[in-house]
CSV table of C-alpha atoms in Angstrom, one decimal:
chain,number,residue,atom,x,y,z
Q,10,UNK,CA,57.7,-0.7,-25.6
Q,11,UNK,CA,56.5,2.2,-23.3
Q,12,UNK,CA,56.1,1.4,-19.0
Q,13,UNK,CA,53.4,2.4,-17.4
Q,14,UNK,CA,53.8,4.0,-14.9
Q,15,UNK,CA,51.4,4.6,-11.5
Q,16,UNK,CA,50.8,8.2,-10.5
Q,17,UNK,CA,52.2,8.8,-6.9
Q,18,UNK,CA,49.6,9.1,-4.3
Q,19,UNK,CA,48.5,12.0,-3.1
Q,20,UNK,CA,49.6,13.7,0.5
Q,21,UNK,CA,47.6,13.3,3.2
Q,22,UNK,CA,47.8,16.4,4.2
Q,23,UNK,CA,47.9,19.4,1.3
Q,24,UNK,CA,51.3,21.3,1.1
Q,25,UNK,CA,51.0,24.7,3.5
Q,26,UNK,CA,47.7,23.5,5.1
Q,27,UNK,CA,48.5,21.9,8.8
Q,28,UNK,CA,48.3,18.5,9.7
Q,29,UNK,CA,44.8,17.5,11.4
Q,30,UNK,CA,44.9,16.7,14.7
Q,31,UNK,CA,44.2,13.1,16.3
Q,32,UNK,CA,40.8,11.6,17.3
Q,33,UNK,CA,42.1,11.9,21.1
Q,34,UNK,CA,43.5,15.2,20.9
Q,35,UNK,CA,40.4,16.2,18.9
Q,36,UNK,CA,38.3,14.6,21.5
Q,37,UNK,CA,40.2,16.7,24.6
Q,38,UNK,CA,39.6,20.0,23.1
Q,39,UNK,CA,35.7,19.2,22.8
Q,40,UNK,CA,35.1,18.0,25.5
Q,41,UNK,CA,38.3,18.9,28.3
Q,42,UNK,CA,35.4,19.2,30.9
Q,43,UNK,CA,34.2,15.7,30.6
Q,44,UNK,CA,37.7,14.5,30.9
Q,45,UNK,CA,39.0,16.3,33.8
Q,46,UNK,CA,36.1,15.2,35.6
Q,47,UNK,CA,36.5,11.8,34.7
Q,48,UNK,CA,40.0,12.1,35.5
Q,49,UNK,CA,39.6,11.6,39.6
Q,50,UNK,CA,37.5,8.2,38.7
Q,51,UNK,CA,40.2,6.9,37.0
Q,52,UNK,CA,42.7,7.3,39.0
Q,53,UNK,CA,40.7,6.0,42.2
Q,54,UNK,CA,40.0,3.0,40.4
Q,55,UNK,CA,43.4,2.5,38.9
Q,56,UNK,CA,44.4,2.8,42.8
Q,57,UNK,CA,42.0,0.4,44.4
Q,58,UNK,CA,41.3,-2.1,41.2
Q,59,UNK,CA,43.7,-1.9,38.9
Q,60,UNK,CA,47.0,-2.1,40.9
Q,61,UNK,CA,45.2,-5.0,43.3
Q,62,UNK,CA,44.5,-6.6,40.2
Q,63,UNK,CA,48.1,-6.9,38.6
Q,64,UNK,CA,50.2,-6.6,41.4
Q,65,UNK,CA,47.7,-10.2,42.7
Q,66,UNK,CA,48.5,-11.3,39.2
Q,67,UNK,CA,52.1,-11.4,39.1
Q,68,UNK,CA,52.1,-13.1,42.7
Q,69,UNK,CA,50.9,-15.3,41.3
Q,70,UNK,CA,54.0,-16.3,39.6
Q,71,UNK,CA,56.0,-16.2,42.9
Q,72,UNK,CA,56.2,-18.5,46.0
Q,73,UNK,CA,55.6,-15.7,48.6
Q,74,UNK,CA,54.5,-16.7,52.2
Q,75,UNK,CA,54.2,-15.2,55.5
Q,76,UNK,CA,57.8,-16.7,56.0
Q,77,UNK,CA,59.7,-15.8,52.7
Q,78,UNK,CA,58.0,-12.3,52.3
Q,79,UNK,CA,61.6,-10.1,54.5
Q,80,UNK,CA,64.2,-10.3,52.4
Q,81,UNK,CA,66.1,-9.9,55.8
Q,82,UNK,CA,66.2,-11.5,59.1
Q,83,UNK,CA,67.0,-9.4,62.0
Q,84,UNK,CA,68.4,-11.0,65.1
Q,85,UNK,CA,69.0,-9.1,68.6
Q,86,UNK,CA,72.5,-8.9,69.5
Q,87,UNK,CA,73.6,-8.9,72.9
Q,88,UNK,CA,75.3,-5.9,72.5
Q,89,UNK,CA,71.5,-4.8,72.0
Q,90,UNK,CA,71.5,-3.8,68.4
Q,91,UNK,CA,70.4,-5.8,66.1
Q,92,UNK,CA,72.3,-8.5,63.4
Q,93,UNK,CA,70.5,-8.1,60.0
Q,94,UNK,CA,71.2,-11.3,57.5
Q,95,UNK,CA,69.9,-12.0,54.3
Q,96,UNK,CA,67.1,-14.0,54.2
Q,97,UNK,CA,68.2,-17.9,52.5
Q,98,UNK,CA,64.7,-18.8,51.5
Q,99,UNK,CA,63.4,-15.5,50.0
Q,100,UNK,CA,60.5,-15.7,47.6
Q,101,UNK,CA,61.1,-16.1,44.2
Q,102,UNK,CA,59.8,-16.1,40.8
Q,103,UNK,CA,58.5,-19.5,40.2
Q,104,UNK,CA,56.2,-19.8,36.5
Q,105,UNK,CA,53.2,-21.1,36.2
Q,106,UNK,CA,54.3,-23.4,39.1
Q,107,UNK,CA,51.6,-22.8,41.5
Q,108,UNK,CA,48.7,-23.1,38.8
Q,109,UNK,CA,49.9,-26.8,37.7
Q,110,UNK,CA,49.9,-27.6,41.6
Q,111,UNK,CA,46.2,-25.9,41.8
Q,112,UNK,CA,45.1,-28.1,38.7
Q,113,UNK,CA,46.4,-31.2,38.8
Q,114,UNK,CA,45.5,-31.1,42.9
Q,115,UNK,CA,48.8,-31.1,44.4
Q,116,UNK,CA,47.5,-28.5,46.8
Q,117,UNK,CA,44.2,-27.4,47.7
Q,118,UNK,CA,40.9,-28.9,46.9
Q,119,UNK,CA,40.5,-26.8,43.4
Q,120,UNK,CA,38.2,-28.9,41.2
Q,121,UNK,CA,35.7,-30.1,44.2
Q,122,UNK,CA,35.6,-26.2,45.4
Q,123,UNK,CA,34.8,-25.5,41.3
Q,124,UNK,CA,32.2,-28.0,41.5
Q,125,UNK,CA,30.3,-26.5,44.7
Q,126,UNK,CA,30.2,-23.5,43.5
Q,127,UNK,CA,29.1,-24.2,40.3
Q,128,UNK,CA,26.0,-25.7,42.3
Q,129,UNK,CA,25.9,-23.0,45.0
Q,130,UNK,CA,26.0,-20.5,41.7
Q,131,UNK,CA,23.5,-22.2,39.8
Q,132,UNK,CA,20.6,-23.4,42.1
Q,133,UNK,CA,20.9,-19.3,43.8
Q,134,UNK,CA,20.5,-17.7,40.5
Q,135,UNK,CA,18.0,-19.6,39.4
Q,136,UNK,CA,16.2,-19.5,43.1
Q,137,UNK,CA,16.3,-15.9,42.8
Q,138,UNK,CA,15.0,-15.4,39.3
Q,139,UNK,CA,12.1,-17.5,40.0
Q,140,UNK,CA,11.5,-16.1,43.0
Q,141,UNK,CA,12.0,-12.5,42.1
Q,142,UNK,CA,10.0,-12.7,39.2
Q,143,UNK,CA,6.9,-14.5,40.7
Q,144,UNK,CA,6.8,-11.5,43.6
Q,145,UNK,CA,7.0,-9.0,40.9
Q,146,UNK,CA,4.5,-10.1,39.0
Q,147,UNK,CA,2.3,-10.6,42.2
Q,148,UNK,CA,2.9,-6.8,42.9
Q,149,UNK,CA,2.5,-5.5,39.2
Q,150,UNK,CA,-1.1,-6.2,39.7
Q,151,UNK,CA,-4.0,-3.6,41.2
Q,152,UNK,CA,-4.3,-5.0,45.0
Q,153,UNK,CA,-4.5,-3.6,48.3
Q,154,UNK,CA,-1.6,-2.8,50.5
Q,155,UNK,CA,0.5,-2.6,47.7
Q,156,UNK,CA,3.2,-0.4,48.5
Q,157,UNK,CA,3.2,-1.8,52.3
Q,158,UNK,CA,4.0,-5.3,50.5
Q,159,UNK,CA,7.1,-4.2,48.4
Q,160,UNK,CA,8.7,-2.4,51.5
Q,161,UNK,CA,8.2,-5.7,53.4
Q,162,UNK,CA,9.4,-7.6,50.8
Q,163,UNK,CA,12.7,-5.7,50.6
Q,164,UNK,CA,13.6,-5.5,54.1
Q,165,UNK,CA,15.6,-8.3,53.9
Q,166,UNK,CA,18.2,-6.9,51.3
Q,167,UNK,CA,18.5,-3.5,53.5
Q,168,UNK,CA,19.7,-5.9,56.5
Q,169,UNK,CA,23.6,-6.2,56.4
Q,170,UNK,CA,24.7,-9.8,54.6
Q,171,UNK,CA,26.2,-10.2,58.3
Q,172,UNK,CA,23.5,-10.4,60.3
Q,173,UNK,CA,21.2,-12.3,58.1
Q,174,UNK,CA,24.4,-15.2,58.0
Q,175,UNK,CA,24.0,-15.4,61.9
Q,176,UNK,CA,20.5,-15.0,62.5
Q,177,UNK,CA,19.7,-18.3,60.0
Q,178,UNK,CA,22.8,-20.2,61.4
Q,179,UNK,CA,21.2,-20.1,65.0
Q,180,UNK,CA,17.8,-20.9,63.2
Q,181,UNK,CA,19.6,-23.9,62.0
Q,182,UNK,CA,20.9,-24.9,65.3
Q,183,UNK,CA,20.9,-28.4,65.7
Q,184,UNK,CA,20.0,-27.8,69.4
Q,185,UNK,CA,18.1,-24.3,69.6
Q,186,UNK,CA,16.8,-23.9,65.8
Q,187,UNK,CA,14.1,-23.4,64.7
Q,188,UNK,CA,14.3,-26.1,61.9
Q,189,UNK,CA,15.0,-28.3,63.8
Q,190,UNK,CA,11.9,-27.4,66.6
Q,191,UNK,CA,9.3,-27.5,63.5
Q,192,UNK,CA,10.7,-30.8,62.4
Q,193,UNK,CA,10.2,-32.6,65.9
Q,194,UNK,CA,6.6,-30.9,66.1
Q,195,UNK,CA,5.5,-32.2,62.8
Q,196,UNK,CA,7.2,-35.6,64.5
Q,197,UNK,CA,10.8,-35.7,62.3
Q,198,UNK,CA,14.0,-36.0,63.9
Q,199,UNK,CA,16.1,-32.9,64.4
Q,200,UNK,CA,19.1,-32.9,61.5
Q,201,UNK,CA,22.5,-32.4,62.1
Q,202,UNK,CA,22.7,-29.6,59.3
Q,203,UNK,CA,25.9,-29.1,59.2
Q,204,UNK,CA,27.2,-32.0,59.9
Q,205,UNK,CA,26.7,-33.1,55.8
Q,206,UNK,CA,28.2,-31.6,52.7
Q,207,UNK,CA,24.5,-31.4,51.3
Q,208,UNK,CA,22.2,-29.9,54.1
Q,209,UNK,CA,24.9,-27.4,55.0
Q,210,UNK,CA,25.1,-26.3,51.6
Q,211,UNK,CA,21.4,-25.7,51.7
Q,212,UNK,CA,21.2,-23.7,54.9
Q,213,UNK,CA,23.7,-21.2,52.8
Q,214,UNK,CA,21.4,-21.8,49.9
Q,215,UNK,CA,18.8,-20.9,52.0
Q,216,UNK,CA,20.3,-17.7,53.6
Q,217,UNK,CA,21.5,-16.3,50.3
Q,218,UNK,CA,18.3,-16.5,48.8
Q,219,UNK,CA,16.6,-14.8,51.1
Q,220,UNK,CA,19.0,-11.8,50.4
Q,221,UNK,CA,19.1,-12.1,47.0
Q,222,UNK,CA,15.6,-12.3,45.9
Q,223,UNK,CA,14.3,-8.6,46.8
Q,224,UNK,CA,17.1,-7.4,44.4
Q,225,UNK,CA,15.8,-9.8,41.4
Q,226,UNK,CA,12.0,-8.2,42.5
Q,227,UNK,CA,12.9,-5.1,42.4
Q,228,UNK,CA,14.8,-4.9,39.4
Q,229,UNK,CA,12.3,-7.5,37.2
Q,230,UNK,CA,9.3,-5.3,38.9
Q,231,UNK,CA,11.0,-2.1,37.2
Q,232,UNK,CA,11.3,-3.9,34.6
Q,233,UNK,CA,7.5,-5.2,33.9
Q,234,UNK,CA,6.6,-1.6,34.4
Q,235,UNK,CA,8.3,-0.5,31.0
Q,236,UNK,CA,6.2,-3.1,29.0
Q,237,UNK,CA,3.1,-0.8,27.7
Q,238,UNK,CA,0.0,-1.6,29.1
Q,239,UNK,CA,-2.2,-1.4,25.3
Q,240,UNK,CA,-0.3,-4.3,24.6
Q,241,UNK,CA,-1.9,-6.4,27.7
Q,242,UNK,CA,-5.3,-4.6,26.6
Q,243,UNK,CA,-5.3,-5.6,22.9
Q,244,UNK,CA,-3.9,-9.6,24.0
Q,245,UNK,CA,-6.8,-9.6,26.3
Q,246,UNK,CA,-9.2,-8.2,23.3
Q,247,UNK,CA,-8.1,-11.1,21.0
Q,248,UNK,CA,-8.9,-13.5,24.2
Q,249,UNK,CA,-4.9,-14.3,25.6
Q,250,UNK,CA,-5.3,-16.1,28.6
Q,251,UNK,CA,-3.6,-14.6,31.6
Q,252,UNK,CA,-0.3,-17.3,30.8
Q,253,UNK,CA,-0.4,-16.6,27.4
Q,254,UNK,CA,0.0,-12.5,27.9
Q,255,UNK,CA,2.6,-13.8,30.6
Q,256,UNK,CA,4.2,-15.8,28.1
Q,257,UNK,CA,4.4,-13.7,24.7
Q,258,UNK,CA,4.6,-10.5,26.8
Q,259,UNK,CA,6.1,-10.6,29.7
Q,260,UNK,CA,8.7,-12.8,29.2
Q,261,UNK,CA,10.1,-10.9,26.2
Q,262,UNK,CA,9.8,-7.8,27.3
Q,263,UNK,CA,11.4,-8.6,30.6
Q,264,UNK,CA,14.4,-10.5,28.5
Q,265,UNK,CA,16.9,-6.8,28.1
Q,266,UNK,CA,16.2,-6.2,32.2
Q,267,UNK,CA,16.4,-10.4,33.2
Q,268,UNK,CA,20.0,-10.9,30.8
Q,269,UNK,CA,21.5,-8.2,32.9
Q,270,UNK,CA,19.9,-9.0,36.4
Q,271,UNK,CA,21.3,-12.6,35.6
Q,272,UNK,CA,24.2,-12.2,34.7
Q,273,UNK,CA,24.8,-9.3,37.7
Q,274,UNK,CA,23.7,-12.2,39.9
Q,275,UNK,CA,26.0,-14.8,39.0
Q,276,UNK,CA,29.0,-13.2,39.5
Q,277,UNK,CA,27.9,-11.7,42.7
Q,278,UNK,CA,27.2,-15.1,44.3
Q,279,UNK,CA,29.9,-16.7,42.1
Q,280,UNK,CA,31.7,-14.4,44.5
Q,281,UNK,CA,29.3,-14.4,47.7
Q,282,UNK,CA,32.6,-15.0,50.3
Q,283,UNK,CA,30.3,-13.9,54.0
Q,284,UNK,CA,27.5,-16.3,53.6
Q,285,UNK,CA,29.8,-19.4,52.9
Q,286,UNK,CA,32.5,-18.5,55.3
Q,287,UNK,CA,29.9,-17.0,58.4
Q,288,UNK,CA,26.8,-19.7,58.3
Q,289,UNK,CA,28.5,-23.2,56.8
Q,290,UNK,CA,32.5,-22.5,57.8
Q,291,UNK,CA,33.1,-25.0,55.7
Q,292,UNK,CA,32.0,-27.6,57.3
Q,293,UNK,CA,31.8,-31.0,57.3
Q,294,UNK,CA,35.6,-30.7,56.8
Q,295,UNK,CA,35.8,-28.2,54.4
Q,296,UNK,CA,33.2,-29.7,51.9
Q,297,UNK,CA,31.2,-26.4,51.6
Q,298,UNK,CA,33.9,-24.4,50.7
Q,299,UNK,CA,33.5,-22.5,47.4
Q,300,UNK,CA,36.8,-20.8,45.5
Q,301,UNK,CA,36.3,-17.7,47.2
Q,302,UNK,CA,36.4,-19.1,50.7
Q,303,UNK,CA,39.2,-21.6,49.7
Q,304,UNK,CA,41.2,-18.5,48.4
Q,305,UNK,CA,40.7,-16.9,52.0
Q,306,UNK,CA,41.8,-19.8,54.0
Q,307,UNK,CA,44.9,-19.8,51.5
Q,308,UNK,CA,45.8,-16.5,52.2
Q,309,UNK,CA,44.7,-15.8,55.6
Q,310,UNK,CA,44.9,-19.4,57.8
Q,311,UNK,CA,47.8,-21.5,58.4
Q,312,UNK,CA,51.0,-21.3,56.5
Q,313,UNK,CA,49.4,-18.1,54.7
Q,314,UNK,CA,50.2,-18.8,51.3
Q,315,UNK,CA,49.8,-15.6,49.6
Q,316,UNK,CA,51.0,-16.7,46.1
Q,317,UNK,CA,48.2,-19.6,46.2
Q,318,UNK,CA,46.0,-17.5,47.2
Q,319,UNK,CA,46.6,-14.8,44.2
Q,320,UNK,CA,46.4,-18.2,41.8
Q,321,UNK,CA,43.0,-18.8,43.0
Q,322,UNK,CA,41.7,-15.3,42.4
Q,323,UNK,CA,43.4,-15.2,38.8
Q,324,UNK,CA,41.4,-18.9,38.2
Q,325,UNK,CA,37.9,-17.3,39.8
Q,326,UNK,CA,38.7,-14.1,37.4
Q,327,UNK,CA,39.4,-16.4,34.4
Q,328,UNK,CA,36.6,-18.4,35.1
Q,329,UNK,CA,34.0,-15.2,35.3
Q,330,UNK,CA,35.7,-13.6,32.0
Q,331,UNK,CA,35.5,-16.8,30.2
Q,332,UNK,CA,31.3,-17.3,31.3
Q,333,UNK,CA,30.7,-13.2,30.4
Q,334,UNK,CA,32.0,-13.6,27.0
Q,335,UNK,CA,30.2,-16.9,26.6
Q,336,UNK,CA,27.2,-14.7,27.6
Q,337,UNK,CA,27.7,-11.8,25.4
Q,338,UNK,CA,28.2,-14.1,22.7
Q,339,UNK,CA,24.9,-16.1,23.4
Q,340,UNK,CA,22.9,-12.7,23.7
Q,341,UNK,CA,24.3,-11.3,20.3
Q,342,UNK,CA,22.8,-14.4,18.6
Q,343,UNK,CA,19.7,-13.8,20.0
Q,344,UNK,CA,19.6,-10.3,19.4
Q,345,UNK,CA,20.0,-8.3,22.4
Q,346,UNK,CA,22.3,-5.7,22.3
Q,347,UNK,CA,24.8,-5.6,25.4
């Protein structure tokens, strides 16, 4: 009976040659220049993002408050130095602790402040895509005045997010606004707008359209400009009406620019914390607030809860992740590469 036996595998690497180097290592000698420039990036963001974002993390897992943060209390003596002792009720390591308060309600208002800004999000997204790409398609076309038009119609996203927040708050003045002074001409009694969950969340509605729409022109506008023209010419040739050439041109070849500009959109008013906190304050009783302002209050207002406050911006960055990947997902299936 005679084994069989398998012929050893060959070296990677031939006896006397050198081993080759890694993909990385191969990479920095190619292109050092690209890296060292790259370099400074990094590390900026790695000072202002990254460390933000981890160090907020693990508070998250800790009890820390304005009055647990010193692991020390120092007392004047009347000697007139001072009598350092440690602190009894220092912050500690507590789990997942705060996020089963946050979820089940135990503290904070988590799943109604989900639910208005799911609303806020939505209705503002789809406010400024509609919007933004009615105005660009107005402007793609031949007509006079063109270029005055787009400059007009931008002005609003060159003025600061501030002074847009006030300047519609006083317009919704129950007293002084304007609102309020069309409503009694046309013979309607002035509204208390913020005096309801629902009309002070569209005032804020309102206001953040009106910023965010130039951007969605703009960048839908740039995009209908790509889309070659022989293709409006030969739709018009085979007799297309002008919806049709909207609808089977347009459309798709707006879909690579309107993904992006959608998605960009919802995470910045997922996140939109000045128009929220400067036009509605919350009001009535905090039934406007969003997670972003909630997370402020947390951190910033009464007891200053600093460990809540990191658990709500973990929860607003899980939620984001989760509805990009979602996203990414739903774009691969339809064929867009992102």
């Amino acid at each position: 009976m005679t084994t069989v036996t398998a012929d050893p595998a060959p070296p990677s690497t031939p006896p006397g040659r050198p081993a080759r180097p890694s993909r990385l290592r191969r990479s920095w000698e190619k292109h050092w220049y690209a890296w060292a420039m790259v370099l400074p990036v990094v590390i900026v963001l790695a000072v202002l993002i990254f460390y933000p974002l981890f160090r907020g993390i693990w508070l998250s897992f800790t009890n820390l408050t304005e009055a647990n943060q010193v692991a020390e209390i120092c007392t004047k003596s009347i000697t007139g130095g001072e009598v350092c002792t440690e602190n009894p009720n220092k912050w500690e390591f507590v789990g997942l602790d705060n996020y089963v308060r946050v979820l089940t309600g135990e503290v904070g208002e988590f799943w109604q402040w989900t639910g208005v800004t799911l609303i806020w999000t939505f209705v503002c997204v789809a406010c400024h895509f509609g919007l933004g790409l009615g105005l660009a398609s107005m402007l793609n076309r031949p007509m006079r005045a063109r270029s005055f038009y787009r400059v007009l119609l931008v002005l609003p996203w060159a003025v600061p997010a501030f002074v847009s927040a006030f300047a519609w708050k006083f317009i919704f003045n129950e007293r002084f606004g304007l609102a309020n002074a069309l409503l009694t001409a046309l013979g309607i009694d002035p509204v208390s707008w913020f005096a309801d969950r629902w009309t002070a969340l569209l005032t804020a509605i309102v206001t953040n359209v009106w910023l965010g729409v130039p951007f969605m022109m703009v960048a839908l506008l740039g995009g209908m400009q790509t889309i070659p023209s022989e293709l409006y010419e030969a739709a018009e040739i085979d007799g297309a009406s002008a919806w049709q050439r909207f609808r089977s041109i347009t459309l798709p070849g707006l879909r690579p620019v309107s993904m992006t500009v959608v998605l960009l959109g919802t995470i910045w008013t997922f996140n939109m914390f000045p128009i929220i906190f400067l036009v509605t304050e919350g009001q009535p009783a905090g039934q406007s607030e969003i997670l972003v302002t909630g997370a402020y209050r947390a951190a910033f207002e009464g007891l200053r809860n600093y460990s809540l406050a990191s658990t709500y911006g973990v929860l607003i960055l899980s939620i984001l992740l989760v509805f990009s990947v979602f996203y990414r997902r739903v774009l691969r299936k339809q064929g867009e590469v992102w």
